[in-house]
Tab-separated table of C-alpha atoms and ligand atoms in Angstrom:
chain	number	residue	atom	x	y	z
A	1	MET	CA	-7.245	-42.104	-41.238
A	2	GLN	CA	-9.534	-45.386	-41.966
A	3	PRO	CA	-12.248	-46.476	-39.602
A	4	LEU	CA	-11.924	-49.319	-37.686
A	5	ASP	CA	-14.362	-52.092	-38.285
A	6	PRO	CA	-16.350	-52.144	-35.603
A	7	GLU	CA	-15.114	-55.729	-33.440
A	8	THR	CA	-11.874	-54.328	-34.109
A	9	GLY	CA	-13.127	-51.274	-31.839
A	10	ARG	CA	-15.462	-53.413	-29.397
A	11	LEU	CA	-12.432	-55.388	-28.878
A	12	ALA	CA	-9.761	-52.796	-28.080
A	13	LEU	CA	-11.816	-51.157	-26.445
A	14	VAL	CA	-12.418	-54.568	-23.925
A	15	SER	CA	-8.599	-55.050	-23.579
A	16	MET	CA	-7.913	-51.745	-22.260
A	17	LEU	CA	-10.585	-51.843	-19.619
A	18	ARG	CA	-9.761	-55.084	-18.691
A	19	GLU	CA	-5.925	-54.308	-18.534
A	20	ARG	CA	-6.517	-50.779	-17.335
A	21	SER	CA	-3.834	-49.957	-19.880
A	22	PRO	CA	-4.148	-48.178	-23.602
A	23	LEU	CA	-1.628	-51.483	-24.210
A	24	GLY	CA	-4.746	-53.629	-24.039
A	25	ALA	CA	-5.948	-51.812	-26.411
A	26	LEU	CA	-2.850	-51.517	-29.137
A	27	LYS	CA	-2.287	-55.432	-28.249
A	28	ILE	CA	-5.657	-55.896	-30.296
A	29	LEU	CA	-5.210	-53.409	-32.934
A	30	TYR	CA	-1.571	-54.726	-33.648
A	31	SER	CA	-2.953	-58.890	-34.115
A	32	ARG	CA	-6.354	-57.722	-36.207
A	33	VAL	CA	-4.878	-55.063	-38.065
A	34	GLY	CA	-1.720	-55.894	-38.388
A	35	ARG	CA	1.953	-53.952	-37.990
A	36	PHE	CA	0.883	-51.122	-39.259
A	37	PHE	CA	-1.919	-49.143	-38.265
A	38	GLN	CA	-2.886	-45.642	-36.792
A	39	ILE	CA	-3.755	-44.630	-33.700
A	40	PRO	CA	-7.804	-43.301	-34.067
A	41	MET	CA	-8.125	-40.251	-31.904
A	42	PRO	CA	-9.630	-37.306	-33.379
A	43	ALA	CA	-6.544	-34.578	-32.734
A	44	PHE	CA	-4.262	-37.531	-31.657
A	45	HIS	CA	-3.814	-39.852	-34.675
A	46	PRO	CA	0.076	-41.993	-34.760
A	47	PHE	CA	1.347	-43.883	-36.925
A	48	VAL	CA	2.353	-46.938	-35.033
A	49	VAL	CA	4.730	-49.714	-36.415
A	50	GLY	CA	6.076	-52.943	-35.054
A	51	GLY	CA	7.847	-55.956	-35.332
A	52	PRO	CA	11.770	-56.226	-36.961
A	53	GLN	CA	11.399	-55.273	-40.384
A	54	SER	CA	9.726	-51.780	-39.379
A	55	ASN	CA	12.041	-50.926	-36.454
A	56	ARG	CA	15.448	-51.811	-38.675
A	57	LYS	CA	13.932	-48.930	-41.349
A	58	VAL	CA	13.160	-46.517	-37.925
A	59	LEU	CA	16.168	-47.019	-36.289
A	60	VAL	CA	19.135	-47.727	-39.008
A	61	THR	CA	18.446	-48.203	-42.561
A	62	GLU	CA	15.745	-45.330	-43.314
A	63	ARG	CA	17.124	-43.059	-39.835
A	64	ASP	CA	17.586	-39.948	-42.124
A	65	LYS	CA	13.664	-39.696	-42.957
A	66	VAL	CA	12.949	-39.150	-38.641
A	67	LYS	CA	13.529	-36.451	-36.552
A	68	TRP	CA	13.497	-36.771	-32.793
A	69	ARG	CA	13.203	-32.916	-32.191
A	70	ASN	CA	9.355	-32.467	-31.601
A	71	ALA	CA	7.091	-29.931	-29.642
A	72	ASP	CA	6.233	-32.625	-26.428
A	73	PRO	CA	7.120	-31.286	-23.067
A	74	VAL	CA	10.661	-33.883	-22.754
A	75	THR	CA	11.976	-31.049	-25.443
A	76	ASP	CA	10.414	-28.308	-23.403
A	77	LEU	CA	12.035	-30.046	-20.093
A	78	LEU	CA	15.759	-31.677	-21.897
A	79	ARG	CA	16.450	-28.656	-23.956
A	80	HIS	CA	19.515	-29.237	-25.660
A	81	GLY	CA	20.351	-32.832	-23.769
A	82	VAL	CA	21.347	-35.527	-26.217
A	83	LEU	CA	18.079	-36.890	-26.352
A	84	VAL	CA	16.062	-34.865	-28.357
A	85	THR	CA	18.795	-33.190	-30.195
A	86	ASP	CA	19.070	-34.024	-33.988
A	87	GLY	CA	21.934	-34.330	-36.932
A	88	GLU	CA	25.398	-32.877	-36.105
A	89	GLU	CA	23.930	-31.791	-31.798
A	90	HIS	CA	23.413	-34.981	-30.948
A	91	ASP	CA	26.201	-36.382	-32.709
A	92	HIS	CA	28.514	-33.752	-30.402
A	93	TYR	CA	27.341	-34.910	-27.337
A	94	ARG	CA	26.248	-38.676	-28.007
A	95	LYS	CA	30.792	-38.593	-28.429
A	96	LEU	CA	30.788	-36.537	-25.638
A	97	MET	CA	29.411	-38.698	-23.270
A	98	GLU	CA	29.987	-42.115	-24.759
A	99	PRO	CA	32.938	-42.469	-22.823
A	100	PRO	CA	32.613	-42.767	-19.265
A	101	LEU	CA	29.211	-45.327	-20.434
A	102	HIS	CA	31.410	-47.829	-22.174
A	103	PRO	CA	31.289	-51.296	-20.499
A	104	SER	CA	35.346	-51.202	-19.988
A	105	LYS	CA	34.135	-48.582	-17.412
A	106	LEU	CA	31.551	-50.864	-15.615
A	107	ASN	CA	33.473	-52.111	-13.057
A	108	ASN	CA	34.376	-48.604	-11.896
A	109	TYR	CA	30.463	-48.251	-10.840
A	110	VAL	CA	30.478	-52.281	-8.719
A	111	GLN	CA	31.478	-50.532	-5.512
A	112	SER	CA	28.502	-47.790	-5.524
A	113	MET	CA	26.476	-49.900	-6.981
A	114	LEU	CA	26.419	-52.405	-4.306
A	115	ALA	CA	26.850	-49.702	-1.457
A	116	HIS	CA	24.224	-47.862	-2.640
A	117	THR	CA	21.928	-50.805	-2.432
A	118	ASP	CA	22.780	-51.658	0.565
A	119	ARG	CA	22.164	-48.306	2.229
A	120	VAL	CA	18.383	-48.439	0.680
A	121	THR	CA	17.984	-52.338	2.744
A	122	SER	CA	19.435	-50.890	5.586
A	123	GLN	CA	16.763	-49.143	6.489
A	124	TRP	CA	13.826	-52.263	5.838
A	125	ARG	CA	12.551	-53.882	8.767
A	126	ASP	CA	12.628	-57.740	9.039
A	127	GLY	CA	8.939	-58.833	7.645
A	128	GLN	CA	8.073	-55.528	6.800
A	129	VAL	CA	5.626	-54.640	3.335
A	130	VAL	CA	7.885	-52.342	0.770
A	131	ASP	CA	6.774	-50.970	-2.662
A	132	ILE	CA	10.316	-52.160	-4.550
A	133	LEU	CA	9.605	-48.740	-7.221
A	134	VAL	CA	9.311	-46.580	-4.411
A	135	GLU	CA	13.084	-48.199	-2.818
A	136	SER	CA	14.338	-49.172	-6.478
A	137	ARG	CA	13.601	-45.694	-7.605
A	138	LYS	CA	15.777	-44.485	-4.227
A	139	ILE	CA	18.388	-47.365	-5.539
A	140	ALA	CA	18.344	-46.243	-8.964
A	141	LEU	CA	18.897	-42.033	-8.214
A	142	LEU	CA	21.406	-42.723	-6.152
A	143	ILE	CA	24.012	-44.826	-8.877
A	144	ILE	CA	23.217	-42.306	-11.153
A	145	MET	CA	23.620	-39.390	-9.005
A	146	ASP	CA	26.818	-41.011	-7.439
A	147	THR	CA	28.532	-42.575	-10.467
A	148	LEU	CA	28.348	-39.980	-13.046
A	149	PHE	CA	28.060	-36.932	-11.201
A	150	SER	CA	29.908	-37.942	-8.179
A	151	VAL	CA	27.373	-36.804	-6.194
A	152	ASP	CA	25.979	-38.226	-2.770
A	153	VAL	CA	22.164	-37.902	-2.958
A	154	TRP	CA	21.308	-39.005	0.085
A	155	ASP	CA	20.715	-36.842	2.236
A	156	ASP	CA	19.012	-34.457	-0.333
A	157	LEU	CA	16.199	-37.886	-1.410
A	158	PRO	CA	13.672	-35.194	0.759
A	159	ARG	CA	14.882	-32.111	-0.949
A	160	ILE	CA	14.504	-33.817	-5.101
A	161	TRP	CA	12.149	-36.641	-4.178
A	162	THR	CA	9.066	-35.065	-5.475
A	163	PRO	CA	10.465	-31.823	-8.068
A	164	ILE	CA	12.294	-35.125	-9.677
A	165	LEU	CA	9.102	-37.507	-9.823
A	166	LYS	CA	7.388	-33.927	-11.174
A	167	ALA	CA	10.007	-33.322	-13.886
A	168	ILE	CA	8.893	-37.759	-14.433
A	169	ASN	CA	5.399	-36.448	-14.600
A	170	TYR	CA	5.323	-33.510	-16.723
A	171	ILE	CA	6.935	-35.599	-19.635
A	172	SER	CA	4.668	-38.700	-19.624
A	173	PRO	CA	1.600	-39.101	-21.497
A	174	GLY	CA	-1.852	-36.638	-20.621
A	175	PRO	CA	-4.371	-34.814	-21.391
A	176	TRP	CA	-1.785	-32.035	-23.296
A	177	ILE	CA	-2.064	-34.702	-26.452
A	178	ILE	CA	-5.210	-33.653	-27.450
A	179	TRP	CA	-4.916	-30.169	-25.956
A	180	ARG	CA	-1.730	-29.490	-26.567
A	181	ASN	CA	-1.660	-25.878	-25.558
A	182	ILE	CA	-3.432	-26.971	-22.193
A	183	PRO	CA	-1.762	-24.757	-19.237
A	184	ARG	CA	-0.108	-26.870	-17.579
A	185	PRO	CA	0.305	-25.268	-13.513
A	186	GLY	CA	2.116	-26.996	-10.900
A	187	TYR	CA	5.381	-27.967	-12.383
A	188	LYS	CA	6.642	-24.566	-12.964
A	189	LYS	CA	7.984	-24.135	-8.759
A	190	TYR	CA	9.319	-28.311	-8.684
A	191	LEU	CA	11.396	-28.249	-12.060
A	192	LYS	CA	12.735	-24.948	-11.016
A	193	GLN	CA	14.249	-26.047	-7.665
A	194	LEU	CA	15.455	-29.393	-9.351
A	195	ASP	CA	17.016	-26.939	-11.930
A	196	ASP	CA	18.923	-25.008	-9.156
A	197	TYR	CA	19.829	-28.238	-7.403
A	198	LEU	CA	21.282	-29.702	-10.716
A	199	TYR	CA	23.309	-26.157	-11.386
A	200	GLU	CA	24.726	-26.032	-7.476
A	201	ILE	CA	26.541	-29.385	-8.832
A	202	ILE	CA	27.867	-27.987	-11.501
A	203	SER	CA	28.880	-24.268	-9.754
A	204	ASN	CA	30.349	-26.449	-6.398
A	205	ARG	CA	31.876	-28.689	-9.277
A	206	ARG	CA	33.754	-25.389	-11.659
A	207	GLU	CA	35.276	-24.501	-8.208
A	208	ASP	CA	36.174	-28.030	-6.527
A	209	SER	CA	39.311	-30.024	-8.123
A	210	PRO	CA	38.437	-32.056	-11.145
A	211	LYS	CA	36.958	-35.756	-10.438
A	212	PRO	CA	36.758	-38.545	-13.135
A	213	ASP	CA	33.230	-38.645	-14.195
A	214	LEU	CA	30.588	-37.721	-16.351
A	215	LEU	CA	30.204	-34.278	-15.243
A	216	GLN	CA	33.918	-33.532	-15.139
A	217	HIS	CA	34.090	-34.789	-18.805
A	218	LEU	CA	31.397	-32.101	-20.111
A	219	ILE	CA	33.135	-28.822	-18.163
A	220	ASP	CA	36.261	-29.856	-19.916
A	221	ALA	CA	34.362	-30.186	-23.182
A	222	GLY	CA	33.364	-26.353	-22.620
A	223	LEU	CA	29.805	-26.507	-21.987
A	224	ASP	CA	28.175	-24.000	-20.116
A	225	ASP	CA	26.044	-24.267	-17.236
A	226	ASN	CA	22.904	-24.264	-19.037
A	227	HIS	CA	24.132	-27.183	-21.878
A	228	ILE	CA	25.914	-28.722	-19.023
A	229	ARG	CA	22.377	-28.476	-17.416
A	230	ASP	CA	20.619	-30.092	-19.991
A	231	GLN	CA	22.560	-33.692	-20.320
A	232	MET	CA	22.829	-34.197	-16.702
A	233	LEU	CA	18.809	-33.801	-16.572
A	234	THR	CA	18.628	-36.447	-19.801
A	235	MET	CA	21.064	-38.827	-17.605
A	236	LEU	CA	18.896	-38.618	-14.357
A	237	ILE	CA	15.999	-38.966	-16.002
A	238	ALA	CA	16.379	-41.083	-18.953
A	239	GLY	CA	19.279	-43.683	-16.500
A	240	HIS	CA	16.553	-43.623	-13.957
A	241	ASP	CA	13.311	-43.608	-14.426
A	242	THR	CA	14.323	-46.702	-16.451
A	243	SER	CA	16.580	-48.585	-14.012
A	244	THR	CA	13.820	-48.401	-11.705
A	245	ALA	CA	10.913	-49.890	-13.873
A	246	LEU	CA	13.297	-52.389	-14.345
A	247	LEU	CA	14.455	-53.892	-10.819
A	248	ALA	CA	10.442	-53.065	-9.426
A	249	TRP	CA	9.363	-55.253	-13.145
A	250	THR	CA	11.816	-58.381	-12.765
A	251	PHE	CA	11.037	-58.630	-8.601
A	252	TYR	CA	7.393	-58.401	-9.666
A	253	LEU	CA	7.756	-61.134	-11.609
A	254	LEU	CA	10.339	-63.112	-9.487
A	255	GLY	CA	7.187	-62.776	-6.707
A	256	SER	CA	4.179	-64.021	-9.121
A	257	HIS	CA	6.755	-66.810	-10.350
A	258	PRO	CA	8.037	-68.388	-6.859
A	259	GLN	CA	9.744	-71.611	-8.793
A	260	ILE	CA	11.415	-69.687	-10.947
A	261	HIS	CA	12.605	-67.103	-7.830
A	262	ASP	CA	13.786	-70.252	-6.195
A	263	ARG	CA	15.869	-71.381	-9.372
A	264	LEU	CA	17.844	-67.607	-9.321
A	265	VAL	CA	17.969	-67.500	-5.569
A	266	HIS	CA	19.380	-71.366	-5.357
A	267	GLU	CA	21.770	-69.782	-8.651
A	268	LEU	CA	22.837	-67.079	-6.848
A	269	ASP	CA	24.357	-69.138	-3.657
A	270	GLU	CA	25.893	-71.257	-5.536
A	271	SER	CA	27.392	-68.487	-7.969
A	272	VAL	CA	28.767	-66.290	-5.641
A	273	GLY	CA	27.930	-67.484	-1.792
A	274	GLU	CA	27.795	-64.755	1.001
A	275	THR	CA	30.524	-62.597	-1.343
A	276	PRO	CA	28.853	-59.439	-3.043
A	277	PRO	CA	28.895	-60.115	-6.500
A	278	SER	CA	30.985	-58.578	-8.941
A	279	ALA	CA	30.814	-58.115	-12.568
A	280	SER	CA	33.554	-59.847	-13.621
A	281	ALA	CA	33.846	-62.004	-16.881
A	282	GLY	CA	34.043	-64.810	-14.668
A	283	TRP	CA	30.308	-63.943	-12.786
A	284	GLN	CA	27.705	-65.933	-15.624
A	285	PRO	CA	24.712	-66.128	-13.818
A	286	HIS	CA	22.726	-67.367	-16.661
A	287	LEU	CA	19.731	-67.459	-15.054
A	288	LEU	CA	19.450	-63.928	-13.377
A	289	ASP	CA	21.002	-62.723	-16.815
A	290	GLU	CA	17.266	-64.338	-18.234
A	291	ILE	CA	15.322	-63.348	-16.219
A	292	ILE	CA	15.982	-59.119	-16.508
A	293	LYS	CA	16.460	-59.559	-20.557
A	294	GLU	CA	12.739	-61.779	-20.590
A	295	SER	CA	11.802	-58.652	-17.877
A	296	LEU	CA	12.811	-56.875	-20.610
A	297	ARG	CA	10.607	-58.434	-23.529
A	298	LEU	CA	7.755	-58.423	-21.613
A	299	TYR	CA	7.838	-55.010	-19.886
A	300	PRO	CA	10.156	-52.472	-21.439
A	301	PRO	CA	10.670	-49.776	-19.638
A	302	ILE	CA	10.723	-47.780	-22.935
A	303	HIS	CA	8.180	-49.115	-24.897
A	304	ILE	CA	7.584	-46.820	-27.513
A	305	GLY	CA	9.849	-45.015	-29.638
A	306	ASN	CA	8.723	-41.593	-30.755
A	307	ARG	CA	9.761	-39.821	-34.139
A	308	MET	CA	8.357	-37.115	-36.513
A	309	VAL	CA	8.329	-37.620	-40.131
A	310	ALA	CA	10.259	-35.733	-42.098
A	311	GLU	CA	10.699	-37.405	-45.465
A	312	ASP	CA	6.988	-39.818	-46.904
A	313	MET	CA	8.086	-43.032	-45.464
A	314	GLU	CA	6.264	-47.502	-46.559
A	315	PHE	CA	5.972	-49.888	-43.833
A	316	ASP	CA	4.686	-52.927	-46.316
A	317	GLY	CA	2.808	-50.538	-49.395
A	318	ASN	CA	1.363	-48.469	-46.820
A	319	CYS	CA	2.725	-44.505	-46.438
A	320	VAL	CA	3.309	-42.329	-43.326
A	321	PRO	CA	3.647	-38.997	-44.666
A	322	ALA	CA	6.246	-36.430	-43.945
A	323	GLY	CA	4.843	-33.868	-40.848
A	324	GLU	CA	3.233	-37.568	-39.231
A	325	ARG	CA	4.312	-38.596	-35.501
A	326	LEU	CA	4.986	-42.452	-35.684
A	327	PHE	CA	6.056	-44.120	-32.801
A	328	TYR	CA	8.030	-48.675	-33.192
A	329	SER	CA	5.990	-50.000	-30.678
A	330	ILE	CA	8.942	-52.061	-28.948
A	331	TYR	CA	6.423	-53.412	-26.416
A	332	LEU	CA	4.210	-55.397	-28.968
A	333	THR	CA	7.126	-56.133	-31.142
A	334	HIS	CA	8.222	-58.110	-27.791
A	335	ARG	CA	4.911	-59.473	-27.561
A	336	ASP	CA	4.503	-60.542	-32.155
A	337	ALA	CA	3.199	-64.013	-31.663
A	338	GLU	CA	4.972	-64.769	-35.312
A	339	HIS	CA	9.127	-64.249	-33.336
A	340	TRP	CA	8.401	-65.205	-29.731
A	341	GLU	CA	6.285	-68.737	-28.570
A	342	ASN	CA	3.536	-67.997	-26.318
A	343	PRO	CA	4.609	-64.121	-25.741
A	344	HIS	CA	2.926	-63.533	-23.242
A	345	ASP	CA	4.117	-65.624	-20.356
A	346	PHE	CA	7.055	-64.788	-17.765
A	347	HIS	CA	9.554	-67.808	-19.673
A	348	PRO	CA	13.378	-66.638	-18.871
A	349	GLU	CA	14.327	-69.980	-20.538
A	350	ARG	CA	13.534	-68.612	-24.677
A	351	PHE	CA	16.668	-66.819	-24.019
A	352	GLU	CA	19.191	-69.239	-22.969
A	353	HIS	CA	22.437	-69.777	-24.519
A	354	GLY	CA	22.574	-70.236	-28.100
A	355	ARG	CA	19.091	-69.566	-28.951
A	356	LYS	CA	18.802	-66.280	-31.408
A	357	GLN	CA	15.943	-63.959	-32.339
A	358	PRO	CA	16.255	-62.304	-35.630
A	359	PRO	CA	17.542	-58.952	-35.603
A	360	TYR	CA	15.829	-56.188	-34.214
A	361	ALA	CA	12.726	-58.482	-32.946
A	362	TYR	CA	14.227	-58.075	-29.470
A	363	VAL	CA	14.945	-54.184	-29.305
A	364	PRO	CA	14.551	-52.819	-24.954
A	365	PHE	CA	17.574	-50.997	-26.119
A	366	GLY	CA	16.184	-49.230	-29.440
A	367	GLY	CA	19.371	-49.745	-31.715
A	368	GLY	CA	21.479	-48.410	-34.299
A	369	PRO	CA	23.079	-44.881	-33.881
A	370	ARG	CA	20.727	-43.491	-30.955
A	371	GLY	CA	20.710	-46.597	-29.655
A	372	CYS	CA	20.295	-46.503	-25.599
A	373	ILE	CA	24.045	-44.677	-24.838
A	374	GLY	CA	23.752	-46.586	-20.536
A	375	ALA	CA	22.460	-50.389	-21.858
A	376	ALA	CA	26.151	-52.013	-20.678
A	377	PHE	CA	25.518	-49.711	-17.439
A	378	GLY	CA	22.294	-50.901	-16.991
A	379	GLN	CA	22.447	-54.174	-17.401
A	380	ALA	CA	25.114	-54.150	-15.683
A	381	GLU	CA	23.520	-52.461	-12.837
A	382	ALA	CA	20.195	-54.899	-12.750
A	383	ARG	CA	22.670	-58.017	-12.495
A	384	LEU	CA	24.345	-56.621	-9.396
A	385	VAL	CA	21.402	-55.446	-7.916
A	386	ILE	CA	19.137	-58.143	-8.383
A	387	ALA	CA	21.487	-60.037	-7.192
A	388	ARG	CA	22.916	-58.020	-3.687
A	389	LEU	CA	19.096	-57.811	-2.474
A	390	LEU	CA	18.052	-61.856	-3.664
A	391	GLN	CA	21.477	-61.879	-1.342
A	392	THR	CA	20.476	-60.551	2.004
A	393	PHE	CA	16.907	-60.834	1.504
A	394	THR	CA	13.664	-62.991	0.725
A	395	PHE	CA	10.854	-61.604	-1.302
A	396	GLU	CA	6.789	-62.148	-1.420
A	397	LEU	CA	4.505	-60.329	-2.818
A	398	VAL	CA	1.767	-59.020	-1.689
A	399	ASN	CA	-0.473	-57.344	-4.065
A	400	LYS	CA	-0.322	-59.184	-6.894
A	401	ASN	CA	-3.051	-56.536	-9.178
A	402	VAL	CA	-1.018	-54.482	-11.108
A	403	HIS	CA	-1.071	-53.421	-13.962
A	404	ALA	CA	1.354	-51.212	-16.585
A	405	HIS	CA	0.647	-47.965	-16.605
A	406	MET	CA	1.929	-45.879	-19.548
A	407	GLY	CA	3.810	-42.996	-17.824
A	408	ALA	CA	7.022	-41.479	-18.729
A	409	THR	CA	8.304	-45.312	-18.811
A	410	LEU	CA	5.977	-48.740	-18.090
A	411	GLU	CA	5.053	-48.230	-14.517
A	412	PRO	CA	3.990	-51.447	-12.382
A	413	ARG	CA	1.080	-49.455	-11.106
A	414	PRO	CA	0.377	-49.309	-8.151
A	415	GLY	CA	2.897	-50.403	-7.017
A	416	VAL	CA	4.900	-53.489	-6.110
A	417	MET	CA	4.860	-54.221	-2.157
A	418	MET	CA	6.448	-56.896	-1.633
A	419	ARG	CA	7.051	-58.334	1.963
A	420	VAL	CA	11.303	-58.368	2.585
A	421	SER	CA	12.983	-60.221	5.086
A	422	LYS	CA	16.857	-60.480	5.755
A	423	ARG	CA	18.684	-63.871	5.509
A	424	LYS	CA	20.124	-65.174	7.842
B	1	HEM	C1	16.854	-50.533	-18.360
B	1	HEM	C2	18.194	-49.564	-18.383
B	1	HEM	C3	17.691	-48.939	-19.376
B	1	HEM	C4	16.724	-49.199	-20.739
B	1	HEM	C5	15.539	-50.099	-20.387
B	1	HEM	C6	16.447	-48.033	-22.103
B	1	HEM	C7	15.965	-48.041	-23.213
B	1	HEM	C8	16.695	-47.016	-23.670
B	1	HEM	C9	15.983	-46.888	-25.697
B	1	HEM	C10	15.386	-48.223	-25.900
B	1	HEM	C11	15.931	-45.813	-26.034
B	1	HEM	C12	16.208	-46.038	-27.541
B	1	HEM	C13	14.840	-44.325	-27.890
B	1	HEM	C14	14.581	-44.603	-29.199
B	1	HEM	O1	15.057	-45.195	-29.968
B	1	HEM	O2	13.757	-43.635	-28.939
B	1	HEM	C15	16.816	-45.419	-24.718
B	1	HEM	C16	18.102	-43.943	-25.434
B	1	HEM	C17	19.127	-43.455	-24.542
B	1	HEM	N1	18.954	-44.136	-22.837
B	1	HEM	FE1	18.914	-45.924	-22.126
B	1	HEM	N2	18.005	-47.437	-21.619
B	1	HEM	C18	18.156	-47.412	-20.909
B	1	HEM	C19	18.702	-46.751	-19.394
B	1	HEM	C20	19.663	-45.819	-19.374
B	1	HEM	C21	20.872	-46.021	-18.543
B	1	HEM	C22	21.363	-46.283	-17.264
B	1	HEM	C23	21.062	-44.698	-19.365
B	1	HEM	C24	21.737	-43.241	-18.677
B	1	HEM	C25	23.634	-43.629	-17.810
B	1	HEM	C26	20.575	-43.949	-20.329
B	1	HEM	C27	19.989	-42.950	-20.765
B	1	HEM	C28	20.193	-42.656	-22.224
B	1	HEM	C29	20.068	-41.821	-23.577
B	1	HEM	C30	20.599	-41.162	-23.566
B	1	HEM	C31	19.432	-42.196	-24.711
B	1	HEM	C32	19.679	-41.183	-26.275
B	1	HEM	C33	20.414	-42.049	-26.752
B	1	HEM	C34	20.109	-40.987	-28.198
B	1	HEM	O3	19.763	-40.537	-28.276
B	1	HEM	O4	21.317	-40.793	-28.524
B	1	HEM	N3	19.522	-45.290	-20.249
B	1	HEM	N4	17.368	-46.133	-23.845
């Protein structure tokens, strides 16, 4: 491992403290060392790459040289989930789960997405301050469980909320990164509660009549309960924690940019008025789509792709030897000054119709054969939920001092506190 020059080390430390996040340090390393560097920590020194060329290598052209499966808590939790398997096993699950998430199926989910949004906001009092991070999680959880497993978790939210947060915390970066065998008490009970909940759903369905959803696909394919649980937990975590972050960051950005917020409300009033938004091709809320894209650029919920290198790889003349950990950084790629003007600014117009970026310069959903299976679902959901919320409420940001926390996803901490007022 190359030692850092002292000035870069000093700047990285200052930036990390100022931003209250290691992302500050990574930005300094990227701008001063380049698109290839190694994190200089004694017991944890992954290689980090960014930029279109490296992303293309990791995701497409040399993807056979990297593996997903590793000894991290995420693999321990998700076991044989599609997210953490490789090779034929991965391809088998991927093929099985693609049909219910195909863009052509999204229209089936519109009513559920809108109804769950309204259900959560029906609890808000006019003028109340709510944490949009928490409210978004409720909405995203209700939607994912209803659309993919036909389960209404409204009454069960108090029962599953803490177990789900514990599961997310279990796979988030923490001291285990350095002290691999550090005991992690305090999780077992909650992870079992979550498992029990999922096994109960599977068992009920086996006795119930079939339903046209993802769970049924898994049952009909002959998977046993353990393998169904792995795919369900994968979709539950990957499919709601990301959407939660996207919704919360978007409202934070809108709250910090009132003029853009007002233009968006105007666009929605013009295009949908008081009727519920739809997923139809005829509805083209350009500014909303640009805002979602820009939110995903600045705060990609999955900010790095985590891989183990199985065969030596080369990036711009630098070697990453087999056996090492490699991160492709979505966050740093999205803030690369060579491809993005004023990369740290919120500027949705950069996605205006016709403006194009080089391939793999914008990768909020990863790419290649392991790109996000729920990309179309996640984008449709964000569009509908944001439109519905802005149609029914106005939002005023109360806490401007928000920083990006590196959890399982990139989260706005300490939350996005907003005063919500009913629109007349
Ligand atoms: C805003 C929403 C979302 C974002 C930003 C997002 C982002 C990503 C990214 C970047 C990857 C690739 C990770 C890598 O290369 O290491 C990924 C994979 C994945 N995502 Fe998403 N995701 C979102 C929504 C969803 C939804 C709604 C679902 C499920 C319904 C989902 C399920 C998955 C799964 C299962 C994978 C693994 C695919 C595979 O390995 O074949 N995601 N996601």
